[in-house]
C-alpha cells in the first residue's frame, strides 16, 4: 500500500443518528484487499510495531519486497526472451559448427526402416537443451506412432527449469519422463509407460486370435544424450557400450527387457547440416556433438556471456570460482584473463576448464533453454 494513500483513522464523538424505518441503509465503504503476503505477516505486526517499526513502515517494507520480487521475475523473463537473439548475434561471425560422421549417415537409413516396426518410440533429449536436441525430421519419421519424450540429466537443471518444461509438454499433450541415466532415476516409470502405451498392440492381436508378443520400443536421440546409459540402468546390467562422449554407439542393437519389452539402442543421429547455429553452440556447450566440430575458445566465450547474464548465475559465480573479477560482459576477454591467471596464457586450457566446469555443475545446475512463450 502506498504511503500517500494511508491515513490514521479518525474518531467522531457526535451522537449516532436515530434509526427508523424511513432511513435507507448506508452503502458499505470500499474495501482494499491487501496482498496475501501482507495478510500472512499480520499476526506478527504488533510485536514488530512494539520494537520501533510503525504499521506504515511495515507496509512500505512489504511493498518494496513485492516490487523487488516482481523486478527479479521481470529480469528472468527478459533474459529468456532475448537469449536467442543474443546468440544469433554472437555466432554470426563464427565458424559454423557441423558434425556428421560416416556412421550416422549409414545408421540413419537403417533406423528409419526399423522405426516402421516400433510400437512406441522413446526419444531421449538433454534436459538442459530440450529443443536443440530434437531432430527436425523426427516428427515426419514417426508419423502417428506413439512417442515418449525423456528429458535425461534432470539432475543438471533447476527445479524451476524442470517445472517449466513439465508444464510445456503437458499443455501439448505429450508424454514426458524426467530421468537420470547415471543413477537410474525415472527408468522404471519409463518402462511402465512404454508398456502401457503399446498394450493396445497385443489387444488387437488377441482379437485376431494371435499370441501376444513383446512390445517393441525404439530408443532414439542425439549423440551423448544418455541413450545407452538409460538402457543399461533399465536392464540393471551393462548391455550397451556407454561413455560420456559422442559417437560411442555405432550400430543398432536389440536388447530384451523381461519377457514383454524389447528395446532398440541406436547411435546418435544429427541433421546432415545444422542450419540453426544457436542450437549448434548449445550442443557444443553441453558436449552433445563431436569436439572436432567447434573451436573451444569460441564456445567457451559464448558460454561466459550467457552465464554472466543468467539471473541464477551472474558474474559473481565466476569471481568465486576463479578468484578473478569479471571486468566486462565480453566472453573472450574473460577467457584471455583466465588463461593468464591459471594457465600461463594458454586459452585452449582456459576454455576447456570453463566448459568442463559448466558440465560438472560448478556454476550451479542451470538449463540453457526454457519453453517458448
XYZ file of C-alpha atoms in Angstrom:
373
model
C 0.000 0.000 0.000
C 1.483 3.345 -0.979
C 2.439 5.633 1.878
C 0.450 8.541 0.457
C -2.793 6.570 0.478
C -2.630 5.659 4.181
C -4.172 7.871 6.827
C -4.759 7.351 10.501
C -8.383 6.620 11.360
C -10.321 9.455 12.980
C -12.886 9.020 15.757
C -16.126 11.001 15.740
C -17.807 11.903 19.081
C -21.053 13.125 17.512
C -24.198 11.231 18.563
C -25.283 8.451 16.276
C -28.239 9.269 14.013
C -31.610 7.984 15.095
C -32.723 4.734 13.484
C -36.041 4.436 11.846
C -37.870 2.667 9.043
C -37.604 5.794 6.909
C -33.785 5.743 6.874
C -32.008 3.990 3.992
C -29.045 1.766 4.730
C -25.719 3.448 4.085
C -23.588 1.999 1.278
C -20.642 -0.029 2.585
C -17.245 1.560 2.446
C -14.950 0.201 -0.281
C -12.566 -2.487 0.966
C -8.976 -2.502 -0.272
C -7.580 -6.009 -0.459
C -4.046 -6.358 0.838
C -1.547 -8.679 -0.846
C -1.646 -12.203 0.539
C 1.906 -11.960 1.862
C 0.898 -8.841 3.872
C -2.045 -10.693 5.389
C 0.144 -13.647 6.310
C 2.507 -11.321 8.142
C -0.268 -9.511 10.009
C -0.032 -11.823 13.040
C 3.459 -10.625 13.904
C 2.922 -6.977 13.150
C 2.082 -5.934 16.704
C 5.396 -7.248 18.020
C 7.289 -5.557 15.214
C 5.498 -2.242 15.873
C 6.451 -2.528 19.543
C 10.122 -2.841 18.572
C 10.054 0.540 16.829
C 8.510 -0.059 13.379
C 5.271 1.701 12.513
C 2.444 -0.037 10.694
C 3.039 2.338 7.811
C 6.701 1.349 7.765
C 5.807 -2.354 7.698
C 3.507 -1.896 4.714
C 6.181 0.116 2.924
C 8.755 -2.637 3.506
C 6.292 -5.216 2.197
C 5.601 -3.114 -0.877
C 9.321 -2.781 -1.619
C 9.738 -6.536 -1.175
C 6.975 -7.247 -3.676
C 8.494 -4.782 -6.133
C 11.893 -6.476 -5.799
C 10.287 -9.899 -6.379
C 8.486 -8.601 -9.473
C 11.702 -6.985 -10.722
C 13.591 -10.289 -10.368
C 10.867 -12.105 -12.297
C 10.945 -9.430 -14.982
C 14.731 -9.763 -15.357
C 14.442 -13.529 -15.764
C 11.716 -13.188 -18.384
C 13.774 -10.645 -20.323
C 16.810 -12.937 -20.223
C 14.974 -15.851 -21.846
C 13.144 -13.608 -24.325
C 16.372 -12.059 -25.646
C 18.696 -15.073 -25.370
C 18.153 -16.464 -28.883
C 18.596 -13.024 -30.453
C 21.823 -12.579 -28.494
C 23.087 -15.985 -29.592
C 22.338 -15.253 -33.236
C 24.310 -12.012 -32.936
C 27.250 -13.676 -31.167
C 27.514 -16.603 -33.596
C 27.073 -14.725 -36.859
C 30.837 -14.379 -37.487
C 31.989 -17.721 -36.041
C 32.964 -20.821 -37.942
C 29.799 -22.953 -38.346
C 29.507 -25.930 -36.017
C 28.921 -29.017 -38.190
C 29.451 -32.714 -37.399
C 28.173 -35.622 -39.464
C 30.457 -38.673 -39.230
C 30.018 -41.544 -41.664
C 28.420 -43.974 -39.215
C 25.498 -41.566 -38.655
C 24.676 -41.423 -42.368
C 24.670 -45.226 -42.523
C 22.610 -45.901 -39.402
C 20.086 -43.136 -40.087
C 18.765 -45.071 -43.087
C 18.642 -48.322 -41.091
C 16.918 -46.578 -38.202
C 14.160 -45.165 -40.392
C 13.422 -48.692 -41.622
C 13.375 -50.075 -38.066
C 11.053 -47.321 -36.856
C 8.309 -48.815 -39.006
C 8.365 -51.876 -36.742
C 8.167 -49.901 -33.498
C 5.099 -49.913 -31.260
C 6.375 -46.892 -29.355
C 9.353 -44.578 -29.808
C 11.293 -43.224 -26.839
C 13.079 -40.008 -27.780
C 15.882 -39.049 -25.391
C 16.750 -35.371 -25.071
C 19.179 -33.398 -22.952
C 17.169 -31.696 -20.190
C 19.454 -28.652 -20.395
C 18.559 -28.074 -24.073
C 15.354 -29.993 -24.918
C 14.640 -28.036 -28.112
C 18.173 -28.152 -29.509
C 18.347 -31.953 -29.032
C 15.167 -32.583 -31.026
C 15.838 -33.817 -34.567
C 13.982 -31.612 -37.096
C 12.850 -34.686 -39.086
C 11.721 -36.781 -36.131
C 8.021 -35.914 -36.469
C 7.938 -36.958 -40.128
C 9.795 -40.209 -39.382
C 7.418 -41.217 -36.578
C 4.118 -40.331 -38.213
C 1.281 -41.444 -35.918
C 3.404 -43.733 -33.743
C 3.203 -43.236 -30.018
C 6.105 -41.288 -28.573
C 7.531 -40.725 -25.121
C 9.969 -37.858 -24.612
C 12.613 -38.465 -21.956
C 14.452 -35.436 -20.593
C 17.638 -37.050 -19.350
C 20.088 -35.434 -16.906
C 17.309 -33.889 -14.855
C 19.869 -33.568 -12.055
C 21.654 -30.914 -14.155
C 18.782 -28.407 -14.188
C 16.981 -26.423 -11.517
C 13.524 -27.130 -10.125
C 12.232 -24.034 -11.946
C 13.577 -25.366 -15.258
C 12.002 -28.764 -14.644
C 8.607 -27.302 -13.758
C 8.635 -25.056 -16.832
C 9.278 -27.976 -19.191
C 6.803 -30.266 -17.427
C 4.083 -27.649 -17.893
C 5.074 -27.045 -21.519
C 4.824 -30.703 -22.569
C 1.676 -31.287 -20.504
C -0.030 -28.441 -22.370
C 0.990 -30.103 -25.645
C -0.437 -33.438 -24.528
C 2.989 -35.106 -24.856
C 4.096 -37.878 -22.513
C 7.332 -36.814 -20.811
C 9.601 -38.526 -18.288
C 12.438 -36.848 -16.398
C 15.359 -39.175 -15.810
C 18.912 -39.506 -14.586
C 20.575 -42.237 -16.625
C 23.609 -42.369 -14.352
C 21.591 -43.125 -11.204
C 18.621 -44.859 -12.841
C 16.001 -42.338 -11.733
C 12.908 -42.442 -13.949
C 13.749 -45.736 -15.653
C 11.020 -47.816 -14.005
C 8.406 -45.188 -14.814
C 9.640 -45.171 -18.408
C 9.328 -48.955 -18.705
C 5.779 -48.927 -17.329
C 4.745 -46.063 -19.598
C 6.146 -47.773 -22.718
C 4.269 -50.998 -21.959
C 1.074 -49.096 -21.189
C 1.138 -47.107 -24.442
C 1.829 -50.181 -26.542
C -0.607 -52.511 -24.767
C -3.172 -51.897 -27.498
C -0.932 -53.909 -29.863
C -1.487 -57.182 -28.019
C -5.155 -56.352 -27.503
C -5.601 -56.275 -31.284
C -3.530 -59.451 -31.685
C -5.746 -61.231 -29.170
C -8.868 -60.154 -31.061
C -7.343 -61.718 -34.189
C -6.551 -64.948 -32.357
C -2.801 -64.302 -32.309
C -0.463 -64.848 -29.382
C 0.906 -61.774 -27.586
C 4.437 -60.622 -28.378
C 6.903 -58.315 -26.590
C 6.353 -54.602 -27.030
C 8.946 -53.045 -29.360
C 10.350 -49.701 -28.258
C 12.965 -47.752 -30.183
C 15.412 -45.527 -28.294
C 16.424 -42.534 -30.437
C 18.136 -39.204 -29.876
C 21.172 -37.020 -30.443
C 24.702 -38.207 -29.614
C 25.720 -38.352 -25.954
C 22.272 -37.602 -24.506
C 22.417 -40.819 -22.458
C 20.533 -43.395 -24.538
C 22.789 -46.376 -23.783
C 23.230 -45.445 -20.114
C 19.470 -45.293 -19.705
C 19.044 -48.745 -21.267
C 21.757 -50.207 -19.022
C 20.040 -48.789 -15.959
C 16.688 -50.086 -17.135
C 18.121 -53.572 -17.633
C 20.237 -53.319 -14.442
C 23.263 -54.616 -16.321
C 25.701 -53.306 -18.911
C 24.260 -54.442 -22.244
C 25.164 -51.400 -24.364
C 28.535 -49.604 -24.543
C 28.305 -46.171 -22.938
C 30.759 -43.341 -22.320
C 30.446 -39.580 -21.661
C 31.334 -38.563 -25.222
C 29.502 -38.517 -28.563
C 29.819 -41.344 -31.094
C 30.346 -44.380 -28.817
C 27.330 -46.345 -30.109
C 27.835 -47.009 -33.829
C 25.267 -49.679 -34.715
C 21.691 -50.686 -33.958
C 21.268 -53.269 -31.225
C 18.179 -55.060 -29.897
C 18.020 -55.923 -26.187
C 15.287 -57.707 -24.210
C 13.790 -56.239 -21.015
C 11.969 -59.053 -19.264
C 9.550 -61.055 -21.384
C 7.306 -58.274 -22.587
C 9.559 -55.418 -23.771
C 12.243 -55.224 -26.464
C 14.431 -52.127 -26.784
C 16.364 -50.925 -29.811
C 19.512 -48.969 -28.933
C 20.643 -46.704 -31.753
C 23.597 -44.403 -32.473
C 23.067 -40.696 -32.021
C 21.542 -39.055 -35.070
C 22.092 -35.494 -36.239
C 20.902 -33.484 -39.224
C 23.345 -33.603 -42.120
C 23.601 -29.840 -41.817
C 22.716 -27.846 -38.698
C 21.174 -24.665 -40.036
C 20.423 -23.141 -36.615
C 23.817 -22.224 -35.197
C 22.324 -21.114 -31.883
C 21.313 -24.746 -31.344
C 24.717 -25.945 -32.554
C 26.515 -23.795 -29.980
C 24.334 -25.226 -27.214
C 25.132 -28.755 -28.409
C 28.836 -27.908 -28.168
C 28.476 -26.391 -24.690
C 26.645 -29.489 -23.411
C 29.076 -31.913 -25.128
C 26.323 -33.355 -27.334
C 28.352 -33.049 -30.537
C 31.867 -34.096 -31.531
C 34.724 -31.923 -30.247
C 36.274 -31.623 -33.705
C 33.267 -29.661 -34.905
C 33.883 -26.494 -32.881
C 36.517 -24.133 -31.542
C 36.796 -24.409 -27.748
C 37.689 -20.736 -27.253
C 34.680 -19.501 -29.250
C 32.231 -21.790 -27.468
C 33.637 -21.024 -24.008
C 33.432 -17.271 -24.682
C 29.758 -17.540 -25.621
C 29.056 -19.682 -22.544
C 30.626 -16.988 -20.349
C 28.418 -14.334 -21.937
C 25.315 -16.486 -21.409
C 26.045 -17.244 -17.765
C 27.085 -13.706 -16.819
C 23.627 -12.556 -17.924
C 21.843 -15.581 -16.422
C 19.708 -14.500 -13.415
C 20.731 -17.577 -11.398
C 24.478 -17.310 -12.121
C 25.876 -13.851 -12.879
C 29.434 -12.557 -12.777
C 29.752 -13.242 -9.051
C 29.791 -17.003 -9.718
C 32.859 -16.572 -11.937
C 34.616 -14.446 -9.347
C 34.029 -17.057 -6.641
C 35.097 -19.925 -8.888
C 38.289 -18.467 -10.366
C 39.188 -15.711 -7.876
C 39.299 -13.037 -10.571
C 36.896 -10.217 -11.378
C 34.750 -10.081 -14.498
C 35.677 -6.710 -15.976
C 33.158 -6.772 -18.831
C 30.461 -8.907 -20.434
C 32.830 -9.918 -23.247
C 33.459 -13.659 -23.014
C 36.724 -13.598 -24.970
C 38.149 -11.005 -22.598
C 37.398 -13.229 -19.617
C 38.815 -16.356 -21.294
C 42.051 -14.488 -22.014
C 42.218 -13.157 -18.451
C 41.644 -16.639 -17.002
C 44.315 -18.133 -19.270
C 46.876 -15.646 -17.910
C 45.720 -16.193 -14.327
C 45.795 -20.004 -14.312
C 47.306 -21.419 -17.492
C 50.270 -19.228 -18.485
C 48.310 -17.644 -21.318
C 47.010 -20.933 -22.821
C 43.474 -20.013 -23.951
C 42.722 -23.606 -25.015
C 43.184 -24.889 -21.469
C 41.222 -21.971 -20.041
C 38.360 -22.612 -22.475
C 38.288 -26.334 -21.704
C 38.231 -25.553 -17.980
C 35.213 -23.249 -18.307
C 33.261 -25.764 -20.411
C 34.176 -28.617 -18.090
C 33.121 -26.618 -15.029
C 29.700 -25.898 -16.531
C 29.202 -29.572 -17.458
C 30.079 -30.559 -13.879
C 27.690 -28.036 -12.362
C 30.341 -25.771 -10.833
C 28.199 -22.715 -11.663
C 25.061 -24.411 -10.371
C 22.689 -26.647 -12.295
C 21.021 -24.394 -14.849
C 19.394 -25.062 -18.199
C 20.307 -23.164 -21.362
C 16.756 -23.255 -22.733
C 13.272 -22.511 -21.494
C 9.981 -23.263 -23.294
C 8.956 -20.731 -25.924
C 6.332 -18.287 -24.669
